[in-house]
Coordinates of N, CA and C in Angstrom, one line a residue:
X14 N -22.2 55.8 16.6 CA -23.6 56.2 16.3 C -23.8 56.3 14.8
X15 N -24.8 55.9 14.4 CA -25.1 55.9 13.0 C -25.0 56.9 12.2
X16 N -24.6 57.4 11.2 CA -24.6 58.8 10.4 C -26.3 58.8 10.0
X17 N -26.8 59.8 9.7 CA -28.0 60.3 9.1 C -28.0 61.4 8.3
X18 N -28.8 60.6 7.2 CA -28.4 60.9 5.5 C -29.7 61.0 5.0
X19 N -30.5 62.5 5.3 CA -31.9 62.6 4.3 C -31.9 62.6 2.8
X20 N -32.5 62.1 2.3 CA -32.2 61.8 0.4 C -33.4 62.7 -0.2
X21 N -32.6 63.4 -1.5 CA -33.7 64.0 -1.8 C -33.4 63.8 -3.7
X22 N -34.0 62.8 -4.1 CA -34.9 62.6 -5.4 C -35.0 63.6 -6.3
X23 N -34.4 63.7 -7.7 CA -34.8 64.5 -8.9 C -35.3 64.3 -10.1
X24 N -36.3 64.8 -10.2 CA -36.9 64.7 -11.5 C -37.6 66.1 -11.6
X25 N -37.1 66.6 -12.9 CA -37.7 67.5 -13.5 C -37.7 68.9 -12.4
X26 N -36.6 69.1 -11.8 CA -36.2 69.8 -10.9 C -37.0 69.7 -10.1
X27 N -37.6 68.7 -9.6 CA -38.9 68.6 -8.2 C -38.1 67.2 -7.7
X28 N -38.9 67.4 -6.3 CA -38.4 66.5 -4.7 C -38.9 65.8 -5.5
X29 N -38.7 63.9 -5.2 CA -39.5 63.1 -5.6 C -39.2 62.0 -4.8
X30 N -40.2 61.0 -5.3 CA -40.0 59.7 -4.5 C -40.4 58.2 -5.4
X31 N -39.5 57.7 -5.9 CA -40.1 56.2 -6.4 C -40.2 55.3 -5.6
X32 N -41.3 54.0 -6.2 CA -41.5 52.8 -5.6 C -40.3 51.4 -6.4
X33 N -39.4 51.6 -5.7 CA -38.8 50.1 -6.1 C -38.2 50.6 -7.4
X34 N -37.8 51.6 -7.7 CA -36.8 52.4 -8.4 C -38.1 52.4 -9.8
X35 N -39.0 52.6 -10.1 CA -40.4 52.2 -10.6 C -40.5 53.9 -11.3
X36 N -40.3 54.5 -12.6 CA -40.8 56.3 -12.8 C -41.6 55.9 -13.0
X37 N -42.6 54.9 -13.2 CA -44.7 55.4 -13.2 C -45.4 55.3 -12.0
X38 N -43.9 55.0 -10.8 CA -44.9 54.9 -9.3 C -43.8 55.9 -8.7
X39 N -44.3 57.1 -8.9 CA -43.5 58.5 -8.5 C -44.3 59.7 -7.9
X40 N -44.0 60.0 -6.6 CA -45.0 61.0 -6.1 C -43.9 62.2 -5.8
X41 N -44.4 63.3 -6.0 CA -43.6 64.3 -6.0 C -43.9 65.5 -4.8
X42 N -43.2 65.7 -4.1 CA -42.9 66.4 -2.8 C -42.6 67.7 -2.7
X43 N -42.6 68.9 -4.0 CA -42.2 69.5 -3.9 C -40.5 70.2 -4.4
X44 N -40.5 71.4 -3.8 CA -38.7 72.2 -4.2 C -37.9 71.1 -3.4
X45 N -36.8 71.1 -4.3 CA -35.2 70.3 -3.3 C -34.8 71.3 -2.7
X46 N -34.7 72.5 -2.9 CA -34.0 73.4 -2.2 C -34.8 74.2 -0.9
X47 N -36.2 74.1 -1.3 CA -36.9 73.9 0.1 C -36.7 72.7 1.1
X48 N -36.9 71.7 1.1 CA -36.3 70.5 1.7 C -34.8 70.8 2.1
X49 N -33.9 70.9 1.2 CA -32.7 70.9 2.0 C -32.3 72.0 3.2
X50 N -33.0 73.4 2.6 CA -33.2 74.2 3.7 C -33.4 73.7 5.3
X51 N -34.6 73.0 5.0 CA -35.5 72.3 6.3 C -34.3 71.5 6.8
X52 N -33.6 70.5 6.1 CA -33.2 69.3 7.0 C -32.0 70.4 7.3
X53 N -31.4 71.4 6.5 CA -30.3 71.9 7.4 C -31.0 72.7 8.8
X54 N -32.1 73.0 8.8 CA -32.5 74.0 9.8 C -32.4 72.5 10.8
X55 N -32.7 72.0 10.6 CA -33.5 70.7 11.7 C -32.1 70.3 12.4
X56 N -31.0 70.4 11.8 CA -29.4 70.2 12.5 C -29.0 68.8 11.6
X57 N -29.5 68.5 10.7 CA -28.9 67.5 9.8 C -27.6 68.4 9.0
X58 N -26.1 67.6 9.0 CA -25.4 68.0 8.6 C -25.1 67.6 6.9
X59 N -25.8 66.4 6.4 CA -25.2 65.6 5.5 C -26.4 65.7 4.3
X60 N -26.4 65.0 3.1 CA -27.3 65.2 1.8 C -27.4 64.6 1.2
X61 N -27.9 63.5 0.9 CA -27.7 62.7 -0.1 C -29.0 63.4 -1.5
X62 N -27.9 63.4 -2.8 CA -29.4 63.7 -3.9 C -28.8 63.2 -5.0
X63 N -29.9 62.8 -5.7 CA -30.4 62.0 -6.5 C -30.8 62.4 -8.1
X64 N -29.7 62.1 -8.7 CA -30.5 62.8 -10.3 C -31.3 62.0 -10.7
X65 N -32.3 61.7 -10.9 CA -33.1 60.6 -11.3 C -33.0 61.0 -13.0
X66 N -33.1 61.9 -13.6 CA -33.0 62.4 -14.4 C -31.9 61.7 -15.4
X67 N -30.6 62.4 -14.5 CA -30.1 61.9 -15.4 C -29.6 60.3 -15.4
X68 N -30.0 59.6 -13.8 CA -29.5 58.2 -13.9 C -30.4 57.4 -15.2
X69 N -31.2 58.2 -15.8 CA -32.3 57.5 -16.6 C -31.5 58.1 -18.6
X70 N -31.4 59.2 -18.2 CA -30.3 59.7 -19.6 C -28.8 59.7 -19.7
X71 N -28.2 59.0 -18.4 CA -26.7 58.4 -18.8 C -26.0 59.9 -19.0
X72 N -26.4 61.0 -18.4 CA -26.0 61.8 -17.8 C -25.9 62.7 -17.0
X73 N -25.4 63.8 -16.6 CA -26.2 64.5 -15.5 C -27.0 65.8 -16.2
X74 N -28.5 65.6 -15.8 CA -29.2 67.1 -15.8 C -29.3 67.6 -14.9
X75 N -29.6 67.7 -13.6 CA -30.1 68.8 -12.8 C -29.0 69.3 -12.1
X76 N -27.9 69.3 -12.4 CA -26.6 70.3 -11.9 C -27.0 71.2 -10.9
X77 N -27.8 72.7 -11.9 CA -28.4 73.5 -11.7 C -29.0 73.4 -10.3
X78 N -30.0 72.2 -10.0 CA -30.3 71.7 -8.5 C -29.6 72.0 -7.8
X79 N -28.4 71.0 -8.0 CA -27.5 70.7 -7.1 C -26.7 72.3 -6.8
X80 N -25.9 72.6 -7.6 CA -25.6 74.0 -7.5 C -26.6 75.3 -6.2
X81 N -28.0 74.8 -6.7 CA -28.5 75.5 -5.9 C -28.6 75.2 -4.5
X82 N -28.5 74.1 -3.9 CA -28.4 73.4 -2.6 C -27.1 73.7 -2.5
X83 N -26.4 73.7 -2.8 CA -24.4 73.8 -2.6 C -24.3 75.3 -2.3
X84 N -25.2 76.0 -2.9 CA -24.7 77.2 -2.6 C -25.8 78.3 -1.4
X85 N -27.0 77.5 -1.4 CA -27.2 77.7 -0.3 C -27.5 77.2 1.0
X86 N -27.2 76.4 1.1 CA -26.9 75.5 2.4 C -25.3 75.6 2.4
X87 N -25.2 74.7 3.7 CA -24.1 74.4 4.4 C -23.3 73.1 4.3
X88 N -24.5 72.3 3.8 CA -24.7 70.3 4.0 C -23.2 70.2 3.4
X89 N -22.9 69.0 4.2 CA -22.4 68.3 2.6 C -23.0 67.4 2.0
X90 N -22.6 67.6 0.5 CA -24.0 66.9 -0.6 C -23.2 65.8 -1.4
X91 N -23.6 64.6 -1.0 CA -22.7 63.7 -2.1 C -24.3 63.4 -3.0
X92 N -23.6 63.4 -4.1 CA -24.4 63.2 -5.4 C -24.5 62.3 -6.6
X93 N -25.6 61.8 -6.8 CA -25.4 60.7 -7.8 C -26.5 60.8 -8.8
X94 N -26.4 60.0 -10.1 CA -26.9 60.0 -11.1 C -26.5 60.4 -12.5
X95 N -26.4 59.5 -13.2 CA -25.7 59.9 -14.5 C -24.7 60.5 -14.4
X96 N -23.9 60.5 -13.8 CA -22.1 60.7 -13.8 C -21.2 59.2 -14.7
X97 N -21.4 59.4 -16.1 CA -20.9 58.5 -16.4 C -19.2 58.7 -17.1
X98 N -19.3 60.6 -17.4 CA -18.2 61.0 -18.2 C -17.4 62.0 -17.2
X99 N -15.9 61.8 -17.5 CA -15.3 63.2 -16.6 C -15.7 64.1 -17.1
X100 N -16.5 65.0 -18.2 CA -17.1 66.1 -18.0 C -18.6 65.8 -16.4
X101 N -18.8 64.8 -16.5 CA -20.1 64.7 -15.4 C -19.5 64.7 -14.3
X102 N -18.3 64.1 -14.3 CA -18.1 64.3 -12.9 C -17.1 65.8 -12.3
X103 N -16.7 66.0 -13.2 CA -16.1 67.6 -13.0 C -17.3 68.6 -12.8
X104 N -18.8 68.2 -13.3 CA -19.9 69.0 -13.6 C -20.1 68.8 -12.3
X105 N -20.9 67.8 -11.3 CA -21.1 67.6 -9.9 C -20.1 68.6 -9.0
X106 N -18.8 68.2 -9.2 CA -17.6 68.8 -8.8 C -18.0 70.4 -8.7
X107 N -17.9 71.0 -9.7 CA -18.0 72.1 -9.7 C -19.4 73.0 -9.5
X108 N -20.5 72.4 -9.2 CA -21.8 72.5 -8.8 C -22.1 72.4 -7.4
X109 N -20.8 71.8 -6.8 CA -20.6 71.8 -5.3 C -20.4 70.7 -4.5
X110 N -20.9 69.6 -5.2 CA -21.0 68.4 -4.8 C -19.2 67.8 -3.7
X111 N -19.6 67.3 -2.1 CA -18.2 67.1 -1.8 C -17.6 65.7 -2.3
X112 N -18.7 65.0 -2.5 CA -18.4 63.5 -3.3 C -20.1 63.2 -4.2
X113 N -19.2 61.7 -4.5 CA -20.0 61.4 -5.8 C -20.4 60.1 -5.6
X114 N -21.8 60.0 -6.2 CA -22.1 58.5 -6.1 C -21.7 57.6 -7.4
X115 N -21.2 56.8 -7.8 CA -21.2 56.3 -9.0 C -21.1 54.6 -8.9
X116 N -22.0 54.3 -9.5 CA -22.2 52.8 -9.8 C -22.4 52.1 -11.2
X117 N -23.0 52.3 -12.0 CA -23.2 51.9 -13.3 C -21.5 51.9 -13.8
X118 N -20.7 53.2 -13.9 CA -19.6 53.0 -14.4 C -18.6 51.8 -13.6
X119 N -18.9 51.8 -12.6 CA -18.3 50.8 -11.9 C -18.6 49.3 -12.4
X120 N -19.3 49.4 -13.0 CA -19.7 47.9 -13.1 C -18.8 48.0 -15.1
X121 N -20.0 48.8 -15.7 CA -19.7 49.1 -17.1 C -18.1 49.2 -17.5
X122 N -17.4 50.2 -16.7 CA -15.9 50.4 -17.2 C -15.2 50.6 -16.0
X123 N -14.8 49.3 -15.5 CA -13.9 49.8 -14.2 C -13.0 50.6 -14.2
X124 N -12.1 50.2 -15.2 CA -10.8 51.3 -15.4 C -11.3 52.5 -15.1
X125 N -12.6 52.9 -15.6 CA -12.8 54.5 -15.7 C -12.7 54.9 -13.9
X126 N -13.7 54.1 -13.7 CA -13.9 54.3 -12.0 C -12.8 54.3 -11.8
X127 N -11.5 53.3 -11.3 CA -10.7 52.8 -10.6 C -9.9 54.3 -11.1
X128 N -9.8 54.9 -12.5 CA -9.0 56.2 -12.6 C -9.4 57.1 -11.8
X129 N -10.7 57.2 -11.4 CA -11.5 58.4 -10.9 C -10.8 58.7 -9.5
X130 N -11.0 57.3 -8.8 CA -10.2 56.6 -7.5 C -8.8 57.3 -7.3
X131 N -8.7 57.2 -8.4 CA -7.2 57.0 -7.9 C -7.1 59.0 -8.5
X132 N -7.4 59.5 -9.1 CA -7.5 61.3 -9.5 C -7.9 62.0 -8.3
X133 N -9.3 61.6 -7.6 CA -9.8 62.3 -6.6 C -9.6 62.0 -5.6
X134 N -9.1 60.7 -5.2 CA -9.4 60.1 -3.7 C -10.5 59.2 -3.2
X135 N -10.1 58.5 -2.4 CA -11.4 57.7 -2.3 C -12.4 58.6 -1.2
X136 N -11.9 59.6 -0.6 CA -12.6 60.4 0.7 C -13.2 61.4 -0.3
X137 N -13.6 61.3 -1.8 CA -14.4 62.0 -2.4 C -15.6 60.9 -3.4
X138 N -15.6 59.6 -3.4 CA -15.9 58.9 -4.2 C -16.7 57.5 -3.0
X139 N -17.5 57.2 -3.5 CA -18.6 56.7 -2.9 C -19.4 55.9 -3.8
X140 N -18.8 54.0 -3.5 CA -19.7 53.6 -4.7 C -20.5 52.5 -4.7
X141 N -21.6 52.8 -5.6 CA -23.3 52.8 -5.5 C -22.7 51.4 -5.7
X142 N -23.8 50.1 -4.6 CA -24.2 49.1 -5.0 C -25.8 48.8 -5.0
X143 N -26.1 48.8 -6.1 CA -27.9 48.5 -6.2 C -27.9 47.6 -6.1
X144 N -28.7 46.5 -5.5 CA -29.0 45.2 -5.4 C -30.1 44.9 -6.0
X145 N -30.5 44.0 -6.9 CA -31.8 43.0 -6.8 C -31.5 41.4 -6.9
X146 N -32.5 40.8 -6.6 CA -32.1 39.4 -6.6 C -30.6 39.3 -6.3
X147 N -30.2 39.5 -5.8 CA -28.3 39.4 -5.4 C -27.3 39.9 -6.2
X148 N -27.8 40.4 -7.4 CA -27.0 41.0 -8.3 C -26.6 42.5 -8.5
X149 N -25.9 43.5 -9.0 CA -25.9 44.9 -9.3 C -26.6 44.9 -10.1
X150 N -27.5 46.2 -10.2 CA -28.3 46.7 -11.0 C -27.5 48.3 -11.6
X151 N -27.7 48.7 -13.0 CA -27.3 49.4 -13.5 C -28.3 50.3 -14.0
X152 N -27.8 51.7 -14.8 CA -28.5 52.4 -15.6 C -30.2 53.2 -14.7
X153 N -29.8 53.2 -13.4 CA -30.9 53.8 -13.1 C -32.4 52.3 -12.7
X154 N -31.2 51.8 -12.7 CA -31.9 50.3 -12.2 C -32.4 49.4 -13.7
X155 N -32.3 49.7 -14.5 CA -33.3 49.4 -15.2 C -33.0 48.2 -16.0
X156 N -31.5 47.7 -15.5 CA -31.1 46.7 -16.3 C -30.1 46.0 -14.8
X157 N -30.1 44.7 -14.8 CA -29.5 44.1 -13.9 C -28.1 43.4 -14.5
X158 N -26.8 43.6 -14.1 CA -25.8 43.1 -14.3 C -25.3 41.4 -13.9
X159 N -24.6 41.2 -14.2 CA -24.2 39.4 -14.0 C -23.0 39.3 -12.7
X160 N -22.9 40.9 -11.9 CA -22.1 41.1 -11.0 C -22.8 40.9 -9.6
X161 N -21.8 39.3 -9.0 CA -22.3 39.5 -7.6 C -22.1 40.8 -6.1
X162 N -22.6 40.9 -5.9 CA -22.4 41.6 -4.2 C -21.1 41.7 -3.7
X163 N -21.0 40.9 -3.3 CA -19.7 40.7 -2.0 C -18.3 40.5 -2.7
X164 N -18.4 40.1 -4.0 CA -17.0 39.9 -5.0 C -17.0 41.4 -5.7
X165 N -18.1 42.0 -5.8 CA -18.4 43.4 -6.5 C -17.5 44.4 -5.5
X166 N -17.9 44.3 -4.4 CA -17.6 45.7 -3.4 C -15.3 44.6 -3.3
X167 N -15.5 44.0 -3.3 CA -14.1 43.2 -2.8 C -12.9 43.9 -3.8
X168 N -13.5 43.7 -5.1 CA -12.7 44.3 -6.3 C -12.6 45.8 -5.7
X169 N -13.7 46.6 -5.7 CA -13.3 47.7 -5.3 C -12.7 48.0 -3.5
X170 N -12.9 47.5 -2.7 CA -12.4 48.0 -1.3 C -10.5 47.2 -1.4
X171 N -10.5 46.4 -2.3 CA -9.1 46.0 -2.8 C -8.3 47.4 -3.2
X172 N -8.7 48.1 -3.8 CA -8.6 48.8 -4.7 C -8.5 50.4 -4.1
X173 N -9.1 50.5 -3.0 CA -8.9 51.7 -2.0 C -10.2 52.1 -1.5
X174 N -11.5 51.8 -2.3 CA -12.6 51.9 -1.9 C -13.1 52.0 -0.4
X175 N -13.5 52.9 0.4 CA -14.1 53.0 1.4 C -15.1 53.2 2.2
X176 N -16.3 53.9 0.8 CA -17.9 54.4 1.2 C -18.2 53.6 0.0
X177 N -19.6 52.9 0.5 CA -20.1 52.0 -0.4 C -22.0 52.4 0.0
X178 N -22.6 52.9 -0.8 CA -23.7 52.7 -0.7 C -24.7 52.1 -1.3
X179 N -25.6 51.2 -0.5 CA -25.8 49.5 -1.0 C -27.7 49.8 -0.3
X180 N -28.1 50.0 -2.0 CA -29.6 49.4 -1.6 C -30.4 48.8 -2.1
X181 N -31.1 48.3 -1.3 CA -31.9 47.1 -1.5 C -32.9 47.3 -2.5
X182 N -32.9 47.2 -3.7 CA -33.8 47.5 -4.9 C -35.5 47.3 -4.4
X183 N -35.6 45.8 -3.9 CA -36.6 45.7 -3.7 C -37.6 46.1 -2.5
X184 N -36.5 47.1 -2.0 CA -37.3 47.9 -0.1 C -37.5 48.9 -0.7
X185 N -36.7 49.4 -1.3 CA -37.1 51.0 -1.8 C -38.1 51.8 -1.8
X186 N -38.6 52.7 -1.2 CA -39.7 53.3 -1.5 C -41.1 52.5 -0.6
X187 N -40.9 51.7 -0.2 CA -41.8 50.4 0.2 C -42.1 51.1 1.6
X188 N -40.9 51.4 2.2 CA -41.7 51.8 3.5 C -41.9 50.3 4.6
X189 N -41.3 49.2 4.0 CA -41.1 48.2 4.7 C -40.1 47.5 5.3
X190 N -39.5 48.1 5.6 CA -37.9 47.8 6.9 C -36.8 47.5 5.9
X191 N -35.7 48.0 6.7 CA -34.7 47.9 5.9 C -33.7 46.0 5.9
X192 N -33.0 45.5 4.7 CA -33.3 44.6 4.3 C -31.6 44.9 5.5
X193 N -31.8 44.6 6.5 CA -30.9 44.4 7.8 C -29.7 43.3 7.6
X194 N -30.3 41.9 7.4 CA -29.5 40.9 7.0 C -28.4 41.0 5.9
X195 N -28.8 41.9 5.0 CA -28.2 41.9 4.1 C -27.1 42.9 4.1
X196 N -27.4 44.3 5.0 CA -26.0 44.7 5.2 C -25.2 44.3 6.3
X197 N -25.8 43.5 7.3 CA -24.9 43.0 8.1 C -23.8 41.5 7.5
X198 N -24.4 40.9 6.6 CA -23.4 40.5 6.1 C -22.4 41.1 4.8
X199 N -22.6 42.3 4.7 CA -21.7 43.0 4.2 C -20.6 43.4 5.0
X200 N -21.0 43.9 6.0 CA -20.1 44.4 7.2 C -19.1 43.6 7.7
X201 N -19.8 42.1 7.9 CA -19.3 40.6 8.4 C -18.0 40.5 7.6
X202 N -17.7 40.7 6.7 CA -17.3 40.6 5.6 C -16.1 41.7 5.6
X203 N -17.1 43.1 5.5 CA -16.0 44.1 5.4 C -16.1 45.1 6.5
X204 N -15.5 44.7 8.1 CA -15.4 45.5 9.0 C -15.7 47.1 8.9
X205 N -14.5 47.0 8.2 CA -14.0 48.7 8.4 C -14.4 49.6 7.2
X206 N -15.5 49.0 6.2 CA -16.1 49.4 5.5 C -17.0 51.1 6.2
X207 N -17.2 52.1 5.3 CA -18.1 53.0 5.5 C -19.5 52.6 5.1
X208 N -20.6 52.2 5.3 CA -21.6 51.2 4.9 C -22.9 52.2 4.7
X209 N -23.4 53.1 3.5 CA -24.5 53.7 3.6 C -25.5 52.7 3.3
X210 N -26.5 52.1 4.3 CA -27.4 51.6 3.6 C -28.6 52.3 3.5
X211 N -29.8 51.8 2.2 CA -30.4 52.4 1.7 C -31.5 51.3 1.1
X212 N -32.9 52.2 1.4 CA -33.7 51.2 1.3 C -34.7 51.2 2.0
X213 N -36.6 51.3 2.0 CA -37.0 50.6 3.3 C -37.2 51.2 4.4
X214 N -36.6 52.4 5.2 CA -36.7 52.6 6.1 C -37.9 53.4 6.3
X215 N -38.7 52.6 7.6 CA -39.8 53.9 7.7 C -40.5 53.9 9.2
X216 N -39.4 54.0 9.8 CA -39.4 54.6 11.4 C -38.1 54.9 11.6
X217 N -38.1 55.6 12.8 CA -36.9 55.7 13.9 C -36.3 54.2 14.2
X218 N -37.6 53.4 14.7 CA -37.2 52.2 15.0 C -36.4 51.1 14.2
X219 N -36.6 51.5 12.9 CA -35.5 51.1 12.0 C -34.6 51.4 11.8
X220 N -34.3 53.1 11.9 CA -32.9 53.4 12.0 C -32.1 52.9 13.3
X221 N -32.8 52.6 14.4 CA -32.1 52.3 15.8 C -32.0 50.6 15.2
X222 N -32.5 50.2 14.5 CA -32.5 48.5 14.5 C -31.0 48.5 13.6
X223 N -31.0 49.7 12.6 CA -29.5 49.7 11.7 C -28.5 50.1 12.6
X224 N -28.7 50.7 13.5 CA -27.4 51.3 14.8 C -27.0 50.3 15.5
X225 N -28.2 49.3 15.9 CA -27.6 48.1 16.7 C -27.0 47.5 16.5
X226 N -27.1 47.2 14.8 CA -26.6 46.3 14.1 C -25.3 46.5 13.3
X227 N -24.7 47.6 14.0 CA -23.5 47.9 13.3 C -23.4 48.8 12.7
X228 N -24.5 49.6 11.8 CA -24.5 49.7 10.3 C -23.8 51.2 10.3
X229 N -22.8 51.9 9.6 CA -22.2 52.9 10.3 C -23.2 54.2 8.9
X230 N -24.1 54.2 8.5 CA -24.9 54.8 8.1 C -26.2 54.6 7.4
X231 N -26.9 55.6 7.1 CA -28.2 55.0 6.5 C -28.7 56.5 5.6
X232 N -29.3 56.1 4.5 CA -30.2 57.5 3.9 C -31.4 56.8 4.1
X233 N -32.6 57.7 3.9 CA -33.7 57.7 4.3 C -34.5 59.1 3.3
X234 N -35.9 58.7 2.9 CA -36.4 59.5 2.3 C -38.0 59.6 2.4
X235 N -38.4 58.7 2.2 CA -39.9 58.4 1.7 C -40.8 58.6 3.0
X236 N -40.0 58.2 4.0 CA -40.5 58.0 5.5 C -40.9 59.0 6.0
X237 N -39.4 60.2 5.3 CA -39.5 61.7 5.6 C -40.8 62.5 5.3
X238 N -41.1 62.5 4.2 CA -42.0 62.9 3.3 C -43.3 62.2 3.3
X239 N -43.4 61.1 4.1 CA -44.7 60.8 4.2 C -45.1 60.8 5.4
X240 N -44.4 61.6 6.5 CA -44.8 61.7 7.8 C -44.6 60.6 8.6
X241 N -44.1 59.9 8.2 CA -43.4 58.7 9.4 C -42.6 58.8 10.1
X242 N -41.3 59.4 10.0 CA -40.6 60.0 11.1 C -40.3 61.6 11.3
X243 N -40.4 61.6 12.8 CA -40.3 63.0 13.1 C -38.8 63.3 13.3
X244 N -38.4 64.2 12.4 CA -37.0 64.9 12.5 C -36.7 65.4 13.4
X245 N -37.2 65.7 14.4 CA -36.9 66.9 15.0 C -36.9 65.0 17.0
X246 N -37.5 63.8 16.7 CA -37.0 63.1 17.8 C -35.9 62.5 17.1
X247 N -35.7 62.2 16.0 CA -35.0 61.8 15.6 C -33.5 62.1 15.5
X248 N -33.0 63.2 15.6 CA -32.3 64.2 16.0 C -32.0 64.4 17.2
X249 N -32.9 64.8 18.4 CA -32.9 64.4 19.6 C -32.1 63.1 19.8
X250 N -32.8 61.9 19.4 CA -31.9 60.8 19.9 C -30.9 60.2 19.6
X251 N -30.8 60.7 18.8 CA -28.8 60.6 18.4 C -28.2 61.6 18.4
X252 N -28.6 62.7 19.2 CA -27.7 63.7 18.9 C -27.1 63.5 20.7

């Protein structure tokens, strides 16, 4: 059964939501620590959040956030954004975070990553593939790399890699189905992969279209917050 992974967006310590990784197409939703409350009350176990902040300053700011969700909730919170230095990532670490998203350094300085890998574990380390036009995207999206997909995640699942979370730049925020083909040939590829996909989703009936299809997770956000799916059937039918 699919894992379910509510995402919650930072900027300027507020919930948020972009279009297509887009900060001038940004609607804001309110406290994260209200939200995370809610999705723990609702029986969601898991957290995905988002420094937008600092994926955009190449470091992490909203710690403080995170810290506050870590300490009062229960979730576990894997975290991403501007973790580019071992002070950033010891800072997540100790803010509460149980793993980390990191992708820019992955692309930028593998050694750094592949050290991180090999210090923490891969059952703490979780790594971002942004896609556009078939390529990784870096830096908070804002710049596209010359690194393909499927040779990208290979170097690393060679390497001990085991959670990979891979979204579709161009579904994001859109609210227009998740780009399905695309992680199922991921999967095709890498069976035994942990597969968060991300991107797009804006029903139930999308998450059940990613369950059929293999996909052994998914985050979700925009759908939440704009009233498209109801947490509480959603929950019901996978639980």
């Amino acid at each position: 059964m699919i894992e379910l992974i509510p995402a919650i967006d930072i900027i300027n310590g507020q919930c948020v939501r972009l279009t297509k990784g887009d900060y001038d197409q940004k609607t804001v939703y309110g406290n994260p620590l209200d939200m995370a409350l809610e999705f723990e009350r609702l029986g969601f176990r898991r957290l995905h959040v988002v420094d937008l902040d600092g994926a955009k300053s190449k470091h992490i700011v909203n710690d403080a956030v995170l810290k506050g969700i870590t300490t009062e909730t229960n979730l576990v919170v894997d975290f991403g954004g501007g973790i580019k230095t071992d002070d950033d990532l010891e800072k997540a670490f100790a803010s509460g975070a149980s793993m980390v998203t990191v992708g820019s350094i992955a692309v930028t300085k593998p050694e750094r990553f592949m050290g991180w890998l090999e210090q923490y574990g891969a059952e703490r380390m979780i790594l971002g593939a942004d896609v556009r036009n078939g390529k990784i995207s870096i830096n908070g999206w804002k710049e596209d790399s010359e690194e393909d997909l499927l040779p990208f995640l290979k170097k690393y699942i060679d390497a001990g890699v085991q959670n990979v979370l891979c979204t579709e730049i161009s579904k994001d925020g859109t609210l227009a189905g998740p780009a399905i083909d695309l992680y199922k040939r991921v999967m095709d590829a890498y069976p035994e992969l942990h597969l968060i996909a991300s991107g797009g989703v804006s029903s139930i009936e999308d998450i059940n279209a990613l369950d059929e299809a293999g996909i052994p997770a998914v985050v979700f956000g925009k759908a939440i917050y704009e009233g498209r799916i109801d947490l509480r059937e959603l929950i019901n039918s996978k639980s």
